[in-house]
Amino acid sequence: MAEVRYIWEWPVRLTHWTNAISIAVLSLTGYYIGHPFITAPETADYVMGWTRFTHFVFAYVFTLSIISRLIWAGVGNRHCTWKVFFPWLTTSGRRNMWKVFKYYTFTNKEIPRDVWGHNSLAAVTYSVVMLLFLTQIVTGFALYGQFNPGGFWSSIFGPLLVWIGPQWLRLIHHMVMWLLIGFTIHHVYSAWLMDVKERNGTLGSIFGGYKFVK
């Protein structure tokens, strides 16, 4: 028998879709900022200006969303709490990670079924992705601070421009963008795969919050 269980609370779903939209907009505008592919016939069209403005606005939206998600990891239900993202700290967590790994690599036909919202291997992946999110925020605002020396962001992340250098920060920012795009493709595929194999409403749960748990 399968029971309907409320897994993803509304703050988790809200930040998930905010992050998804932000990453899409930031990737498109960021790529254009680095490699302009639209030629403006008139200076007044202000194509690059509006692109940069959009990029900065969504950078703030993305940052607030990440902060909100980190806070909710401390006050939300047990399916989104901090310890879910560190399964390797326990014996059972490591065992479940190995089971999921074997299933993903087609060396075991048994479908791993975790009571938690995420399976153990996915949880570890999302903790790494969160580090990539934070890397984008730090490197992005460090670069942004160059345009207002002595301002808020310059005073916080300005030392990175000296320790690492602006060119390396840009390269890191750009490379992480492609890593996140690659993760997004994998994320959609794996969510669809587990939805089909587990028949637990994985895809629908990120809209309504409910999953079918055996």
mmCIF file of C-alpha atoms in Angstrom:
data_model
loop_
_atom_site.group_PDB
_atom_site.id
_atom_site.type_symbol
_atom_site.label_atom_id
_atom_site.label_comp_id
_atom_site.label_asym_id
_atom_site.label_seq_id
_atom_site.Cartn_x
_atom_site.Cartn_y
_atom_site.Cartn_z
ATOM 1 C CA MET A 1 0.000 0.000 0.000
ATOM 2 C CA ALA A 2 1.070 3.569 -0.661
ATOM 3 C CA GLU A 3 0.039 6.497 1.475
ATOM 4 C CA VAL A 4 -0.121 10.120 0.430
ATOM 5 C CA ARG A 5 2.434 12.095 2.403
ATOM 6 C CA TYR A 6 3.078 15.826 2.482
ATOM 7 C CA ILE A 7 6.776 16.108 1.613
ATOM 8 C CA TRP A 8 7.596 19.518 0.152
ATOM 9 C CA GLU A 9 6.296 22.463 2.149
ATOM 10 C CA TRP A 10 5.396 25.637 0.263
ATOM 11 C CA PRO A 11 8.661 27.507 1.091
ATOM 12 C CA VAL A 12 10.628 24.629 -0.441
ATOM 13 C CA ARG A 13 8.480 24.643 -3.576
ATOM 14 C CA LEU A 14 8.587 28.441 -3.827
ATOM 15 C CA THR A 15 12.380 28.639 -3.545
ATOM 16 C CA HIS A 16 12.762 25.720 -5.963
ATOM 17 C CA TRP A 17 10.874 27.480 -8.737
ATOM 18 C CA THR A 18 12.413 30.849 -7.902
ATOM 19 C CA ASN A 19 15.830 29.265 -8.259
ATOM 20 C CA ALA A 20 14.859 27.570 -11.526
ATOM 21 C CA ILE A 21 13.601 30.795 -13.108
ATOM 22 C CA SER A 22 16.542 32.794 -11.751
ATOM 23 C CA ILE A 23 19.112 30.330 -13.088
ATOM 24 C CA ALA A 24 17.483 30.405 -16.532
ATOM 25 C CA VAL A 25 17.441 34.223 -16.666
ATOM 26 C CA LEU A 26 20.904 34.615 -15.130
ATOM 27 C CA SER A 27 22.418 32.066 -17.528
ATOM 28 C CA LEU A 28 20.917 33.711 -20.608
ATOM 29 C CA THR A 29 21.776 37.269 -19.579
ATOM 30 C CA GLY A 30 25.178 36.232 -18.238
ATOM 31 C CA TYR A 31 26.061 34.503 -21.483
ATOM 32 C CA TYR A 32 25.052 37.612 -23.413
ATOM 33 C CA ILE A 33 27.120 39.856 -21.147
ATOM 34 C CA GLY A 34 30.182 37.696 -21.821
ATOM 35 C CA HIS A 35 29.438 37.070 -25.510
ATOM 36 C CA PRO A 36 27.060 39.701 -26.959
ATOM 37 C CA PHE A 37 25.137 38.074 -29.813
ATOM 38 C CA ILE A 38 22.670 40.894 -30.503
ATOM 39 C CA THR A 39 23.822 44.045 -32.267
ATOM 40 C CA ALA A 40 21.919 47.195 -31.303
ATOM 41 C CA PRO A 41 21.399 49.492 -34.317
ATOM 42 C CA GLU A 42 21.087 52.511 -32.022
ATOM 43 C CA THR A 43 22.842 53.341 -28.765
ATOM 44 C CA ALA A 44 19.467 54.350 -27.359
ATOM 45 C CA ASP A 45 18.319 50.721 -27.608
ATOM 46 C CA TYR A 46 20.442 50.097 -24.518
ATOM 47 C CA VAL A 47 20.486 46.343 -25.076
ATOM 48 C CA MET A 48 23.526 45.627 -22.919
ATOM 49 C CA GLY A 49 22.306 48.038 -20.239
ATOM 50 C CA TRP A 50 18.927 46.331 -19.901
ATOM 51 C CA THR A 51 20.586 42.923 -20.007
ATOM 52 C CA ARG A 52 22.924 43.838 -17.163
ATOM 53 C CA PHE A 53 20.053 45.392 -15.195
ATOM 54 C CA THR A 54 17.999 42.191 -15.566
ATOM 55 C CA HIS A 55 21.024 40.118 -14.537
ATOM 56 C CA PHE A 56 21.553 42.187 -11.388
ATOM 57 C CA VAL A 57 17.869 42.128 -10.417
ATOM 58 C CA PHE A 58 17.665 38.351 -10.672
ATOM 59 C CA ALA A 59 20.983 38.039 -8.843
ATOM 60 C CA TYR A 60 19.312 39.668 -5.833
ATOM 61 C CA VAL A 61 16.204 37.509 -6.253
ATOM 62 C CA PHE A 62 18.343 34.371 -6.436
ATOM 63 C CA THR A 63 20.355 35.386 -3.371
ATOM 64 C CA LEU A 64 17.238 36.019 -1.283
ATOM 65 C CA SER A 65 15.821 32.678 -2.398
ATOM 66 C CA ILE A 66 18.977 30.811 -1.362
ATOM 67 C CA ILE A 67 19.062 32.549 2.015
ATOM 68 C CA SER A 68 15.390 31.658 2.542
ATOM 69 C CA ARG A 69 16.040 28.010 1.665
ATOM 70 C CA LEU A 70 18.995 27.814 4.045
ATOM 71 C CA ILE A 71 16.871 29.248 6.843
ATOM 72 C CA TRP A 72 14.035 26.827 6.102
ATOM 73 C CA ALA A 73 16.482 23.927 6.318
ATOM 74 C CA GLY A 74 16.614 24.697 10.020
ATOM 75 C CA VAL A 75 12.900 25.155 10.680
ATOM 76 C CA GLY A 76 11.152 23.040 8.032
ATOM 77 C CA ASN A 77 9.883 19.465 8.227
ATOM 78 C CA ARG A 78 12.131 16.421 8.358
ATOM 79 C CA HIS A 79 12.151 16.014 4.584
ATOM 80 C CA CYS A 80 14.108 19.224 4.021
ATOM 81 C CA THR A 81 16.151 19.514 7.203
ATOM 82 C CA TRP A 82 19.943 19.892 7.284
ATOM 83 C CA LYS A 83 20.723 16.267 8.104
ATOM 84 C CA VAL A 84 18.980 15.023 4.955
ATOM 85 C CA PHE A 85 21.803 16.488 2.864
ATOM 86 C CA PHE A 86 24.569 14.689 4.768
ATOM 87 C CA PRO A 87 23.631 10.988 4.542
ATOM 88 C CA TRP A 88 27.289 9.975 4.373
ATOM 89 C CA LEU A 89 27.587 10.756 8.094
ATOM 90 C CA THR A 90 25.612 7.624 9.037
ATOM 91 C CA THR A 91 26.034 3.937 8.196
ATOM 92 C CA SER A 92 22.499 3.602 6.855
ATOM 93 C CA GLY A 93 22.967 6.745 4.770
ATOM 94 C CA ARG A 94 26.134 5.410 3.168
ATOM 95 C CA ARG A 95 24.423 2.092 2.501
ATOM 96 C CA ASN A 96 21.511 3.832 0.798
ATOM 97 C CA MET A 97 23.918 5.954 -1.257
ATOM 98 C CA TRP A 98 25.572 2.778 -2.536
ATOM 99 C CA LYS A 99 22.205 1.224 -3.424
ATOM 100 C CA VAL A 100 21.170 4.297 -5.390
ATOM 101 C CA PHE A 101 24.552 4.458 -7.128
ATOM 102 C CA LYS A 102 24.235 0.830 -8.268
ATOM 103 C CA TYR A 103 20.721 1.483 -9.550
ATOM 104 C CA TYR A 104 21.811 4.590 -11.456
ATOM 105 C CA THR A 105 24.731 2.706 -13.014
ATOM 106 C CA PHE A 106 22.498 -0.240 -14.046
ATOM 107 C CA THR A 107 24.357 -2.716 -11.821
ATOM 108 C CA ASN A 108 21.314 -3.395 -9.665
ATOM 109 C CA LYS A 109 17.683 -3.623 -10.788
ATOM 110 C CA GLU A 110 16.265 -3.031 -7.316
ATOM 111 C CA ILE A 111 14.665 0.395 -7.053
ATOM 112 C CA PRO A 112 15.925 2.141 -3.895
ATOM 113 C CA ARG A 113 13.028 3.535 -1.891
ATOM 114 C CA ASP A 114 13.827 6.166 0.698
ATOM 115 C CA VAL A 115 11.213 7.533 3.060
ATOM 116 C CA TRP A 116 12.845 10.952 2.799
ATOM 117 C CA GLY A 117 11.963 13.343 0.028
ATOM 118 C CA HIS A 118 15.329 12.864 -1.682
ATOM 119 C CA ASN A 119 17.206 9.623 -2.065
ATOM 120 C CA SER A 120 20.597 9.605 -0.356
ATOM 121 C CA LEU A 121 22.719 10.130 -3.457
ATOM 122 C CA ALA A 122 20.513 12.947 -4.711
ATOM 123 C CA ALA A 123 20.753 14.640 -1.311
ATOM 124 C CA VAL A 124 24.557 14.676 -1.514
ATOM 125 C CA THR A 125 24.330 16.066 -5.046
ATOM 126 C CA TYR A 126 22.047 18.882 -3.887
ATOM 127 C CA SER A 127 24.437 19.805 -1.093
ATOM 128 C CA VAL A 128 27.197 20.166 -3.715
ATOM 129 C CA VAL A 129 24.839 22.192 -5.907
ATOM 130 C CA MET A 130 24.173 24.496 -2.969
ATOM 131 C CA LEU A 131 27.915 25.120 -2.757
ATOM 132 C CA LEU A 132 27.872 26.007 -6.462
ATOM 133 C CA PHE A 133 24.988 28.407 -5.802
ATOM 134 C CA LEU A 134 26.965 30.112 -3.048
ATOM 135 C CA THR A 135 30.037 30.265 -5.305
ATOM 136 C CA GLN A 136 27.987 32.071 -7.960
ATOM 137 C CA ILE A 137 26.649 34.530 -5.401
ATOM 138 C CA VAL A 138 30.079 35.321 -3.948
ATOM 139 C CA THR A 139 31.928 35.619 -7.270
ATOM 140 C CA GLY A 140 29.055 37.514 -8.887
ATOM 141 C CA PHE A 141 28.780 40.168 -6.201
ATOM 142 C CA ALA A 142 32.560 40.439 -5.971
ATOM 143 C CA LEU A 143 32.627 41.360 -9.665
ATOM 144 C CA TYR A 144 29.600 43.616 -9.231
ATOM 145 C CA GLY A 145 31.402 45.479 -6.455
ATOM 146 C CA GLN A 146 34.012 46.733 -8.929
ATOM 147 C CA PHE A 147 31.537 49.281 -10.222
ATOM 148 C CA ASN A 148 31.141 50.911 -6.817
ATOM 149 C CA PRO A 149 34.542 50.885 -5.069
ATOM 150 C CA GLY A 150 34.106 51.296 -1.351
ATOM 151 C CA GLY A 151 30.429 50.336 -1.562
ATOM 152 C CA PHE A 152 28.623 47.535 0.236
ATOM 153 C CA TRP A 153 29.573 44.615 -2.004
ATOM 154 C CA SER A 154 33.074 45.945 -2.574
ATOM 155 C CA SER A 155 33.698 46.126 1.159
ATOM 156 C CA ILE A 156 32.491 42.533 1.671
ATOM 157 C CA PHE A 157 33.942 40.671 -1.319
ATOM 158 C CA GLY A 158 36.494 43.195 -2.577
ATOM 159 C CA PRO A 159 39.462 41.274 -1.114
ATOM 160 C CA LEU A 160 38.691 38.411 -3.512
ATOM 161 C CA LEU A 161 39.606 40.701 -6.396
ATOM 162 C CA VAL A 162 43.083 40.961 -4.885
ATOM 163 C CA TRP A 163 43.513 37.374 -3.702
ATOM 164 C CA ILE A 164 42.068 35.638 -6.780
ATOM 165 C CA GLY A 165 41.868 38.375 -9.392
ATOM 166 C CA PRO A 166 38.923 39.586 -11.499
ATOM 167 C CA GLN A 167 39.752 37.408 -14.490
ATOM 168 C CA TRP A 168 39.807 34.220 -12.420
ATOM 169 C CA LEU A 169 36.578 35.247 -10.712
ATOM 170 C CA ARG A 170 34.944 35.724 -14.109
ATOM 171 C CA LEU A 171 36.220 32.338 -15.266
ATOM 172 C CA ILE A 172 34.924 30.602 -12.130
ATOM 173 C CA HIS A 173 31.589 32.389 -12.457
ATOM 174 C CA HIS A 174 31.315 31.318 -16.095
ATOM 175 C CA MET A 175 32.368 27.700 -15.497
ATOM 176 C CA VAL A 176 29.928 27.228 -12.624
ATOM 177 C CA MET A 177 27.158 28.526 -14.896
ATOM 178 C CA TRP A 178 27.790 25.634 -17.288
ATOM 179 C CA LEU A 179 27.973 23.163 -14.404
ATOM 180 C CA LEU A 180 24.556 24.331 -13.234
ATOM 181 C CA ILE A 181 23.132 24.043 -16.740
ATOM 182 C CA GLY A 182 24.457 20.481 -16.919
ATOM 183 C CA PHE A 183 22.980 19.730 -13.497
ATOM 184 C CA THR A 184 19.601 21.106 -14.601
ATOM 185 C CA ILE A 185 19.491 18.694 -17.543
ATOM 186 C CA HIS A 186 20.388 15.767 -15.283
ATOM 187 C CA HIS A 187 17.942 16.944 -12.605
ATOM 188 C CA VAL A 188 14.981 16.973 -14.986
ATOM 189 C CA TYR A 189 15.912 13.575 -16.426
ATOM 190 C CA SER A 190 16.461 11.865 -13.064
ATOM 191 C CA ALA A 191 13.225 13.318 -11.640
ATOM 192 C CA TRP A 192 11.324 11.969 -14.644
ATOM 193 C CA LEU A 193 13.100 8.584 -14.363
ATOM 194 C CA MET A 194 12.275 8.143 -10.677
ATOM 195 C CA ASP A 195 8.721 9.329 -11.258
ATOM 196 C CA VAL A 196 8.248 6.569 -13.835
ATOM 197 C CA LYS A 197 10.108 3.848 -11.932
ATOM 198 C CA GLU A 198 8.920 4.549 -8.397
ATOM 199 C CA ARG A 199 5.423 5.699 -9.408
ATOM 200 C CA ASN A 200 5.421 8.054 -6.432
ATOM 201 C CA GLY A 201 4.477 11.341 -8.064
ATOM 202 C CA THR A 202 7.957 12.852 -7.949
ATOM 203 C CA LEU A 203 7.316 15.417 -10.691
ATOM 204 C CA GLY A 204 3.907 16.399 -9.397
ATOM 205 C CA SER A 205 5.165 16.746 -5.826
ATOM 206 C CA ILE A 206 7.187 19.857 -6.605
ATOM 207 C CA PHE A 207 3.920 21.549 -7.584
ATOM 208 C CA GLY A 208 1.557 20.242 -4.909
ATOM 209 C CA GLY A 209 3.953 18.992 -2.246
ATOM 210 C CA TYR A 210 2.540 15.455 -1.950
ATOM 211 C CA LYS A 211 4.157 12.117 -2.819
ATOM 212 C CA PHE A 212 3.012 8.513 -2.668
ATOM 213 C CA VAL A 213 5.162 6.683 -0.103
ATOM 214 C CA LYS A 214 5.103 2.892 0.288
#
